Coordinates of C-alpha atoms in Angstrom, one line a residue:
M1043 CA 13.2 21.6 -34.1
S1044 CA 14.0 20.0 -30.7
V1045 CA 11.8 17.3 -29.3
I1046 CA 9.2 18.3 -26.7
R1047 CA 8.6 15.6 -24.1
V1048 CA 5.1 15.2 -22.9
Y1049 CA 4.3 12.8 -20.1
V1050 CA 1.0 10.8 -19.8
P1051 CA 0.7 8.3 -17.0
C1052 CA 0.3 4.6 -17.7
D1053 CA -0.9 3.8 -14.2
S1054 CA -4.1 1.7 -14.2
I1055 CA -6.1 4.5 -12.5
A1056 CA -5.0 7.0 -15.1
R1057 CA -5.8 4.6 -17.8
G1058 CA -9.2 3.9 -16.2
V1059 CA -10.1 7.5 -16.7
G1060 CA -8.9 7.8 -20.3
A1061 CA -5.1 8.3 -20.2
D1062 CA -4.5 6.0 -23.2
D1063 CA -7.0 8.0 -25.4
V1064 CA -5.5 11.3 -24.2
A1065 CA -2.0 10.0 -25.2
S1066 CA -3.2 9.0 -28.6
A1067 CA -5.0 12.3 -29.1
I1068 CA -1.8 14.3 -28.2
I1069 CA 0.2 12.2 -30.7
A1070 CA -2.3 12.7 -33.5
T1071 CA -2.8 16.4 -32.9
A1072 CA 1.0 17.0 -32.7
K1073 CA 1.4 15.1 -36.0
A1074 CA -1.3 17.1 -37.7
R1075 CA 0.2 20.4 -36.5
G1076 CA 3.8 19.4 -37.3
D1077 CA 4.9 19.7 -33.7
N1078 CA 7.9 17.5 -32.7
V1079 CA 6.5 15.7 -29.7
E1080 CA 7.6 12.6 -27.8
V1081 CA 4.9 11.1 -25.6
I1082 CA 6.4 9.2 -22.6
R1083 CA 4.2 7.0 -20.5
N1084 CA 5.4 7.7 -17.0
S1085 CA 4.1 6.4 -13.7
S1086 CA 1.5 8.3 -11.6
R1087 CA 2.3 11.0 -9.1
G1088 CA -0.5 9.7 -6.9
M1089 CA -2.7 12.8 -7.3
F1090 CA -5.6 10.8 -8.6
W1091 CA -8.2 13.6 -8.8
L1092 CA -6.0 15.2 -11.5
E1093 CA -5.7 12.1 -13.6
P1094 CA -5.0 12.0 -16.5
L1095 CA -2.3 14.4 -15.4
V1096 CA -0.4 15.5 -18.5
E1097 CA 3.1 17.0 -18.0
V1098 CA 5.2 19.0 -20.4
A1099 CA 9.0 19.3 -19.9
T1100 CA 10.1 22.9 -19.9
D1101 CA 13.3 24.7 -19.0
A1102 CA 11.8 25.6 -15.6
G1103 CA 10.6 22.0 -15.0
R1104 CA 7.6 19.9 -15.8
V1105 CA 4.3 21.9 -16.0
G1106 CA 1.2 19.9 -15.3
Y1107 CA -2.4 20.0 -16.8
G1108 CA -5.2 17.9 -15.3
P1109 CA -7.5 16.3 -15.5
V1110 CA -7.2 16.2 -19.2
S1111 CA -9.9 14.6 -21.5
V1112 CA -9.6 13.9 -25.2
E1113 CA -12.0 16.8 -25.9
E1114 CA -9.6 19.3 -24.2
V1115 CA -6.4 18.2 -26.1
A1116 CA -7.1 20.6 -29.0
S1117 CA -7.6 23.6 -26.6
L1118 CA -4.3 22.7 -24.9
F1119 CA -2.4 22.9 -28.2
N1120 CA -4.2 26.1 -29.2
A1121 CA -3.1 27.6 -25.8
G1122 CA 0.5 26.7 -26.5
F1123 CA 0.8 24.1 -23.7
L1124 CA 3.9 22.6 -25.3
T1125 CA 5.8 25.7 -23.9
G1126 CA 4.1 25.4 -20.5
T1127 CA 1.7 28.3 -21.0
D1128 CA -1.3 29.0 -18.8
H1129 CA -4.6 27.1 -19.3
A1130 CA -7.7 26.5 -17.3
L1131 CA -6.3 23.0 -16.5
S1132 CA -2.8 24.2 -15.6
I1133 CA -1.5 23.3 -12.1
G1134 CA 1.9 25.0 -12.7
L1135 CA 5.1 23.3 -11.9
V1136 CA 4.2 19.8 -10.7
E1137 CA 7.0 19.6 -8.2
E1138 CA 5.8 22.8 -6.6
H1139 CA 2.3 21.6 -6.2
R1140 CA 1.3 21.9 -2.5
Y1141 CA 0.2 18.2 -2.4
L1142 CA 3.6 17.0 -3.4
K1143 CA 6.0 19.7 -2.1
T1144 CA 5.7 18.9 1.6
Q1145 CA 5.7 15.2 1.3
E1146 CA 8.8 13.1 2.2
R1147 CA 8.9 10.7 -0.6
L1148 CA 11.5 7.9 -0.1
L1149 CA 9.6 5.0 -1.5
F1150 CA 7.8 7.0 -4.1
A1151 CA 10.6 9.3 -5.1
R1152 CA 10.4 8.2 -8.7
A1153 CA 6.6 8.2 -8.8
G1154 CA 5.6 10.2 -11.9
V1155 CA 9.2 10.9 -12.8
T1156 CA 10.3 7.8 -14.7
D1157 CA 9.2 5.4 -17.3
P1158 CA 8.4 2.3 -15.1
L1159 CA 10.0 -0.2 -17.5
S1160 CA 13.1 1.8 -18.3
L1161 CA 16.2 0.4 -16.5
T1162 CA 18.2 3.4 -17.7
D1163 CA 15.6 5.7 -16.1
Y1164 CA 15.7 3.7 -12.9
E1165 CA 19.6 3.7 -12.7
A1166 CA 19.7 7.4 -13.6
N1167 CA 17.5 8.2 -10.6
G1168 CA 19.4 6.3 -7.9
G1169 CA 18.3 2.8 -8.8
Y1170 CA 20.5 -0.2 -7.9
A1171 CA 22.8 1.9 -5.6
G1172 CA 21.4 0.0 -2.7
L1173 CA 22.1 -3.5 -4.2
R1174 CA 25.6 -2.3 -5.3
H1175 CA 26.4 -1.3 -1.7
A1176 CA 24.9 -4.5 -0.3
V1177 CA 27.1 -6.6 -2.6
K1178 CA 30.1 -4.6 -1.5
I1179 CA 29.6 -4.8 2.3
G1180 CA 28.2 -8.4 2.5
A1181 CA 25.3 -10.0 4.3
D1182 CA 26.3 -9.2 8.0
K1183 CA 26.7 -5.5 7.5
T1184 CA 23.6 -5.3 5.3
L1185 CA 21.6 -6.9 8.1
D1186 CA 23.1 -4.3 10.5
E1187 CA 21.9 -1.5 8.3
V1188 CA 18.4 -2.9 8.2
Q1189 CA 18.3 -3.3 12.0
T1190 CA 19.7 0.2 12.4
S1191 CA 17.0 1.7 10.2
G1192 CA 14.3 0.6 12.6
L1193 CA 12.1 -0.5 9.7
R1194 CA 9.0 -2.4 10.7
G1195 CA 6.8 -4.4 8.4
R1196 CA 4.4 -2.3 6.4
G1197 CA 1.8 -5.0 6.0
G1198 CA -0.1 -4.3 9.2
A1199 CA 1.7 -6.3 12.0
A1200 CA 4.6 -3.8 12.1
F1201 CA 7.0 -6.5 13.2
P1202 CA 10.7 -5.3 13.2
A1203 CA 12.1 -6.3 9.8
G1204 CA 15.6 -6.7 11.1
I1205 CA 14.6 -9.4 13.6
K1206 CA 12.7 -11.4 10.9
W1207 CA 15.6 -11.0 8.4
G1208 CA 18.1 -12.1 11.2
T1209 CA 16.0 -15.2 12.0
V1210 CA 15.9 -16.4 8.4
K1211 CA 19.6 -15.6 7.9
G1212 CA 20.5 -17.6 11.0
A1213 CA 18.4 -20.6 10.0
K1214 CA 20.3 -23.6 8.7
A1215 CA 18.8 -25.1 5.5
D1216 CA 19.8 -26.2 2.0
Q1217 CA 17.2 -23.9 0.5
K1218 CA 15.7 -20.6 1.6
Y1219 CA 13.1 -18.4 0.0
V1220 CA 12.1 -14.7 -0.1
V1221 CA 8.3 -14.2 -0.6
C1222 CA 6.8 -10.8 -1.3
N1223 CA 3.2 -10.5 -0.1
A1224 CA 1.7 -8.4 -2.9
D1225 CA -1.9 -9.6 -2.3
E1226 CA -3.1 -6.1 -1.6
G1227 CA -6.7 -6.7 -0.7
D1228 CA -7.6 -4.0 1.8
S1229 CA -10.4 -1.6 0.8
G1230 CA -9.0 1.9 0.1
T1231 CA -5.4 0.8 -0.5
F1232 CA -3.4 1.0 -3.7
A1233 CA 0.2 1.8 -2.7
D1234 CA 1.4 -1.7 -3.6
R1235 CA -0.3 -1.6 -7.0
M1236 CA 1.0 1.9 -7.6
L1237 CA 4.6 0.9 -6.8
M1238 CA 4.6 -2.4 -8.7
E1239 CA 3.1 -0.6 -11.8
G1240 CA 5.2 2.5 -11.5
D1241 CA 8.6 1.4 -10.1
P1242 CA 8.9 -2.4 -10.4
F1243 CA 12.7 -2.4 -10.3
L1244 CA 12.5 -1.0 -6.7
L1245 CA 10.7 -4.1 -5.4
I1246 CA 13.0 -6.4 -7.4
E1247 CA 16.1 -4.6 -6.0
G1248 CA 14.7 -4.9 -2.4
M1249 CA 14.0 -8.6 -2.8
T1250 CA 17.4 -9.2 -4.3
I1251 CA 19.1 -7.5 -1.3
A1252 CA 16.9 -9.7 1.0
G1253 CA 18.0 -12.8 -0.8
L1254 CA 21.7 -12.0 -0.7
T1255 CA 21.4 -11.1 3.0
T1256 CA 19.4 -14.2 4.2
G1257 CA 21.0 -16.7 1.9
A1258 CA 17.8 -17.3 -0.2
T1259 CA 18.3 -18.0 -3.8
Q1260 CA 14.7 -18.0 -5.0
G1261 CA 12.1 -15.3 -4.5
Y1262 CA 8.4 -15.2 -5.4
I1263 CA 6.1 -12.2 -5.7
Y1264 CA 2.5 -13.2 -4.9
V1265 CA 0.2 -10.8 -6.7
R1266 CA -3.6 -10.9 -6.9
S1267 CA -5.0 -11.5 -10.4
E1268 CA -7.0 -8.2 -10.2
Y1269 CA -3.6 -6.4 -10.8
P1270 CA -2.9 -7.5 -14.4
Q1271 CA -0.8 -4.4 -15.2
A1272 CA 1.3 -4.8 -12.1
I1273 CA 1.9 -8.5 -13.0
A1274 CA 2.9 -7.5 -16.6
H1275 CA 5.3 -4.8 -15.4
L1276 CA 6.9 -7.0 -12.9
E1277 CA 7.4 -9.8 -15.3
A1278 CA 8.9 -7.5 -17.9
A1279 CA 11.2 -5.8 -15.3
I1280 CA 12.4 -9.2 -14.1
K1281 CA 13.5 -10.1 -17.6
T1282 CA 15.3 -6.8 -18.0
A1283 CA 17.0 -7.2 -14.6
E1284 CA 18.1 -10.8 -15.5
A1285 CA 19.6 -9.6 -18.8
A1286 CA 21.5 -6.8 -17.0
G1287 CA 23.0 -9.2 -14.4
Y1288 CA 20.9 -7.9 -11.5
L1289 CA 19.2 -11.3 -11.2
G1290 CA 20.6 -14.7 -11.9
N1291 CA 23.4 -17.0 -10.8
N1292 CA 25.9 -14.3 -10.2
V1293 CA 24.2 -11.1 -9.1
M1294 CA 26.3 -8.1 -10.0
G1295 CA 29.4 -10.4 -10.1
G1296 CA 29.2 -10.9 -6.4
G1297 CA 29.1 -14.7 -6.6
H1298 CA 25.6 -15.0 -5.1
A1299 CA 22.5 -16.4 -7.0
F1300 CA 19.0 -15.0 -6.8
W1301 CA 16.1 -15.7 -9.1
L1302 CA 12.7 -14.2 -9.0
Q1303 CA 9.2 -15.3 -10.3
V1304 CA 5.7 -13.8 -10.1
R1305 CA 2.9 -16.0 -8.8
K1306 CA -0.7 -15.0 -9.5
G1307 CA -3.3 -15.3 -6.8
A1308 CA -7.0 -15.8 -7.4
G1309 CA -8.0 -12.8 -5.2
A1310 CA -9.0 -14.4 -1.9
Y1311 CA -8.6 -11.9 0.9
I1312 CA -7.3 -14.6 3.3
C1313 CA -4.3 -15.1 1.0
G1314 CA -3.0 -11.8 2.3
E1315 CA -2.3 -13.7 5.5
E1316 CA 1.3 -15.0 5.2
T1317 CA 0.7 -18.7 5.8
S1318 CA -2.4 -18.9 3.5
L1319 CA -0.3 -17.2 0.9
L1320 CA 2.4 -19.8 1.3
E1321 CA -0.2 -22.6 0.9
S1322 CA -1.4 -20.9 -2.3
I1323 CA 2.0 -20.7 -3.8
E1324 CA 2.5 -24.4 -3.1
G1325 CA -0.7 -25.0 -5.1
N1326 CA -3.0 -25.7 -2.2
R1327 CA -6.1 -24.0 -1.0
G1328 CA -5.4 -20.8 1.0
L1329 CA -5.8 -22.1 4.5
V1330 CA -4.2 -20.5 7.5
R1331 CA -1.5 -22.6 9.2
A1332 CA -1.1 -22.7 13.0
K1333 CA 2.0 -21.1 14.4
P1334 CA 4.6 -22.3 15.4
P1335 CA 6.5 -23.1 13.4
L1336 CA 7.1 -19.6 12.1
P1337 CA 7.5 -19.2 8.3
A1338 CA 11.0 -17.7 9.0
L1339 CA 12.0 -21.2 10.2
Q1340 CA 9.6 -23.5 8.3
G1341 CA 7.8 -21.7 5.6
L1342 CA 7.4 -22.2 1.9
F1343 CA 7.9 -26.0 1.1
G1344 CA 8.9 -26.4 4.7
K1345 CA 12.0 -24.2 4.3
P1346 CA 13.1 -21.0 6.0
T1347 CA 11.2 -18.2 4.3
L1348 CA 11.3 -14.4 4.6
V1349 CA 7.8 -13.0 4.0
N1350 CA 7.5 -9.2 3.8
N1351 CA 5.1 -7.1 1.9
V1352 CA 5.8 -4.8 -1.0
L1353 CA 6.4 -1.5 0.9
T1354 CA 8.7 -3.2 3.4
L1355 CA 10.9 -4.8 0.7
A1356 CA 10.8 -1.6 -1.4
S1357 CA 12.1 0.4 1.5
I1358 CA 15.4 -1.6 1.6
P1359 CA 17.3 -0.1 -1.4
D1360 CA 17.1 3.4 0.0
I1361 CA 18.2 2.1 3.5
L1362 CA 21.3 0.5 1.9
A1363 CA 22.0 3.3 -0.5
K1364 CA 21.9 6.1 2.2
G1365 CA 22.4 4.1 5.4
G1366 CA 20.2 2.8 8.2
E1367 CA 20.8 5.9 10.3
Y1368 CA 19.5 8.1 7.5
Y1369 CA 16.3 6.2 7.4
H1370 CA 16.0 6.1 11.2
N1371 CA 16.1 9.9 11.3
F1372 CA 12.6 10.0 9.8
G1373 CA 9.6 9.3 12.1
M1374 CA 9.0 9.2 15.8
G1375 CA 9.3 6.8 18.7
R1376 CA 9.5 3.2 17.5
S1377 CA 7.9 4.1 14.2
R1378 CA 10.8 5.0 12.0
G1379 CA 11.0 6.0 8.3
T1380 CA 8.0 7.0 6.2
M1381 CA 4.5 5.6 5.6
A1382 CA 2.6 5.6 2.4
F1383 CA -0.9 6.8 3.4
Q1384 CA -3.6 6.2 0.9
L1385 CA -6.6 8.6 1.0
A1386 CA -9.9 7.1 -0.3
G1387 CA -13.6 7.1 0.3
N1388 CA -15.4 10.4 0.7
I1389 CA -12.3 12.6 0.3
R1390 CA -11.8 15.6 -1.9
F1391 CA -8.2 15.0 -2.9
G1392 CA -7.8 11.2 -3.0
G1393 CA -4.4 9.8 -3.6
L1394 CA -1.1 8.9 -2.0
V1395 CA 0.7 10.8 0.7
E1396 CA 4.1 9.6 1.8
K1397 CA 5.2 11.3 5.1
A1398 CA 7.3 10.4 8.1
F1399 CA 5.4 9.0 11.0
G1400 CA 4.2 11.7 13.4
L1401 CA 1.8 13.9 11.4
T1402 CA -1.8 13.8 12.7
L1403 CA -4.8 12.3 11.1
R1404 CA -6.3 15.8 10.8
E1405 CA -3.2 17.1 9.0
L1406 CA -3.5 14.1 6.6
L1407 CA -7.2 14.2 5.9
E1408 CA -7.8 17.9 6.0
G1409 CA -4.4 19.3 5.1
Y1410 CA -3.7 16.9 2.2
G1411 CA -7.1 15.4 1.6
G1412 CA -9.0 18.7 1.7
G1413 CA -11.8 17.2 3.8
T1414 CA -14.7 15.3 2.3
A1415 CA -15.7 15.4 -1.3
S1416 CA -19.3 16.0 -0.2
G1417 CA -18.3 19.1 1.7
K1418 CA -19.8 17.8 4.9
P1419 CA -17.7 17.4 8.1
I1420 CA -15.7 14.2 8.5
R1421 CA -17.5 11.9 10.8
A1422 CA -15.1 9.0 10.9
V1423 CA -12.2 7.4 9.1
Q1424 CA -11.4 3.7 8.9
V1425 CA -7.6 3.4 9.1
G1426 CA -5.9 0.1 8.1
G1427 CA -8.3 -1.6 5.8
P1428 CA -11.7 -3.3 6.3
L1429 CA -10.5 -4.7 9.6
G1430 CA -9.3 -1.4 11.0
A1431 CA -11.0 0.6 13.7
W1432 CA -13.4 3.5 12.9
V1433 CA -11.7 6.6 14.3
P1434 CA -14.2 9.4 15.2
E1435 CA -13.6 13.1 14.4
A1436 CA -12.7 13.8 18.0
H1437 CA -9.6 11.6 17.6
L1438 CA -8.3 13.2 14.4
D1439 CA -5.5 14.9 16.3
T1440 CA -3.9 11.5 17.0
E1441 CA -0.4 11.3 15.7
L1442 CA 0.1 8.6 13.1
D1443 CA 2.5 6.1 14.6
Y1444 CA 1.9 2.5 15.6
E1445 CA 1.9 3.1 19.4
A1446 CA -0.3 6.3 19.4
M1447 CA -2.9 4.6 17.2
A1448 CA -2.8 1.5 19.4
A1449 CA -3.5 3.7 22.4
K1450 CA -6.7 4.8 20.7
Q1451 CA -7.6 1.1 20.1
A1452 CA -6.9 1.6 16.4
M1453 CA -4.1 0.6 14.1
L1454 CA -2.2 1.9 11.1
G1455 CA -2.2 -1.3 9.1
H1456 CA -1.2 -0.8 5.5
G1457 CA -1.9 2.9 5.7
G1458 CA -5.3 3.0 4.0
C1459 CA -7.7 5.7 5.1
V1460 CA -11.4 5.5 4.1
V1461 CA -13.3 8.6 5.0
V1462 CA -17.1 8.9 5.7
D1463 CA -19.3 11.9 6.5
D1464 CA -22.5 12.0 8.5
S1465 CA -24.6 10.4 5.8
V1466 CA -23.1 7.0 6.7
N1467 CA -24.6 4.7 9.3
L1468 CA -21.7 3.1 11.3
A1469 CA -23.9 0.2 12.5
K1470 CA -24.4 -0.9 8.9
L1471 CA -20.6 -0.8 8.4
A1472 CA -20.0 -2.8 11.6
Q1473 CA -22.4 -5.4 10.3
F1474 CA -20.7 -5.3 6.9
A1475 CA -17.4 -6.0 8.7
M1476 CA -18.8 -9.2 10.1
H1477 CA -20.4 -10.1 6.8
F1478 CA -17.0 -9.5 5.0
C1479 CA -15.3 -11.8 7.5
A1480 CA -17.9 -14.5 7.0
E1481 CA -17.5 -14.3 3.2
E1482 CA -13.7 -14.3 3.3
S1483 CA -12.9 -16.6 6.2
C1484 CA -10.9 -19.7 5.2
G1485 CA -13.1 -21.6 7.7
K1486 CA -10.3 -23.3 9.5
C1487 CA -11.0 -21.9 13.0
T1488 CA -14.4 -21.8 14.8
P1489 CA -14.2 -18.2 16.2
C1490 CA -13.7 -16.7 12.8
R1491 CA -16.0 -19.1 10.8
I1492 CA -18.9 -19.3 13.2
G1493 CA -18.3 -16.0 15.1
S1494 CA -18.6 -13.8 12.0
T1495 CA -21.9 -15.4 10.9
R1496 CA -23.3 -15.0 14.5
G1497 CA -22.0 -11.5 14.5
V1498 CA -24.1 -10.5 11.5
E1499 CA -27.2 -11.9 13.2
V1500 CA -26.6 -10.2 16.6
I1501 CA -25.9 -6.8 15.1
Q1502 CA -29.1 -7.1 13.1
K1503 CA -31.0 -7.8 16.3
I1504 CA -29.5 -4.8 18.0
R1505 CA -30.4 -2.6 15.0
D1506 CA -34.0 -4.1 15.1
K1507 CA -34.1 -3.1 18.8
Q1508 CA -34.6 -6.7 19.9
D1509 CA -33.5 -7.2 23.6
Q1510 CA -30.7 -4.7 23.0
A1511 CA -28.9 -4.9 26.3
K1512 CA -28.6 -8.7 26.1
N1513 CA -27.5 -8.6 22.5
V1514 CA -24.9 -5.9 23.1
A1515 CA -23.4 -8.0 25.8
L1516 CA -23.5 -11.0 23.5
L1517 CA -21.8 -9.1 20.7
E1518 CA -19.1 -7.9 23.1
D1519 CA -18.5 -11.4 24.3
L1520 CA -18.4 -12.7 20.7
C1521 CA -15.8 -10.1 19.7
E1522 CA -13.6 -11.0 22.7
T1523 CA -13.8 -14.7 21.6
M1524 CA -12.9 -13.8 18.0
L1525 CA -10.1 -11.4 19.2
H1526 CA -8.4 -14.0 21.4
G1527 CA -9.4 -17.3 19.8
S1528 CA -8.9 -16.9 16.1
L1529 CA -6.0 -18.5 14.3
C1530 CA -5.0 -15.4 12.4
A1531 CA -5.7 -11.6 12.0
M1532 CA -8.7 -12.2 9.8
G1533 CA -10.9 -13.3 12.7
G1534 CA -8.8 -11.6 15.3
M1535 CA -9.2 -8.1 13.9
T1536 CA -12.8 -8.2 12.6
P1537 CA -13.9 -7.0 16.1
F1538 CA -11.9 -3.7 15.6
P1539 CA -14.4 -2.0 13.2
V1540 CA -17.4 -3.5 15.1
M1541 CA -16.4 -2.5 18.6
S1542 CA -15.1 0.9 17.5
A1543 CA -18.4 1.7 15.8
L1544 CA -20.3 0.5 18.8
R1545 CA -18.1 2.5 21.2
H1546 CA -18.0 5.8 19.3
F1547 CA -21.4 5.7 17.5
P1548 CA -23.9 3.9 19.7
E1549 CA -26.7 6.1 18.4
D1550 CA -26.3 4.4 15.0
F1551 CA -27.2 1.1 16.8
G1552 CA -30.2 2.8 18.4
L1553 CA -28.4 2.8 21.8
A1554 CA -27.6 5.4 24.4
S1555 CA -23.8 5.5 25.2
K1556 CA -24.3 4.1 28.7
E1557 CA -25.6 0.8 27.2
V1558 CA -22.2 0.1 25.7
Q1559 CA -19.9 -1.4 28.3
S1560 CA -16.6 -1.1 26.5

């Protein structure tokens, strides 16, 4: 009897809703029935409302069933799911599912397909083709490919990756570093975690290419402690890559050294800011550094350091394997390639959608997300994390690229989208943004440290209808000061959710629209 392969995700979200128990129940039931089954713990497809999503390999492709509970395992066997037969939980061929079929997955091409810790799986699905090509063509041509791709940093600032890489490469020093910012702390975001848990070799490969290109011989991945599975998978994958010659003193026999370590952060939001992160790696308190000097010239331990986030570095292998021009063909304007959008909050189909820049917010939230989980109309969406602007329903036809969002006084950030319906008061959320900043500020600069605390107080006065015109003017002035006077994006961007809520939803503050000046 041939072995039937059954896939059960090992992603932490799937495990959080019972995937481990479902896997055990499938193994036990198969054994009791005499079925020859191999259960493989794959990564997640990113369709979280279907987790645990169980897939069965058939001649036609993988057939999916979800969400599966332990109680439903017996009925799946009784229905003959090992041959892909119909069942109430069946979603048919997974690759044909409407949520996946129209996505353009470059970063997450292996999501749900492979065993995250199997190097054989990774190589069989295109892994390490990028590094192999980079070793062959050398640092100068590798940098050319990155610049041709038009890749911009996916951490929020959207700075051109090729310029940053070129700055570090051109710096003269006896030691350089590559640092991956994996301190994913934005509400509603999970793409970094999903990639590190589900495809850790991709990040390792991207960082190795970065090291060989810039002349760095040591890399660090800074991961928050709330991601224990990501840390475990990265550490295991690093050991495997070292043993296979993809890391070490002579990477792939090319004569270049690159070593990699994981550094665990304590979970401070401010350590997602690159200079605070560097302080933390050095063993210091996570305080923002004034710029200049830029980390690219004087970063970790005072040496030239390339700091990119997970999705930026993980984009590199595909760029090298298929060429910068190939990557550049995705997207629009100055926003090239694909973006991993993360749908969260009050959304019917929460999960990950990777698409080229250029689709609209409405296509993303209604087409893929299916609207709100509550069934009510979407009232607003916060794009780009807790410091992103609130975008009203009237602006949902805005195209998702960096410049189009900026024209609406919003941003893309890390691609997180938190949806709310009309049951949510935006004045409360504006006040929460100031409170969040006050809690998470490193305290180094006055506009952020003091401004956020005063912001909480002023918004409360507006909500309590105390001298509203005067306090609205004071809030606007305070936000201007934070925007232009803060040392980093923490204080500089907190005004985004506050002012967007005030501008688009004045009624939640107890105001008429004419009372809001900007």
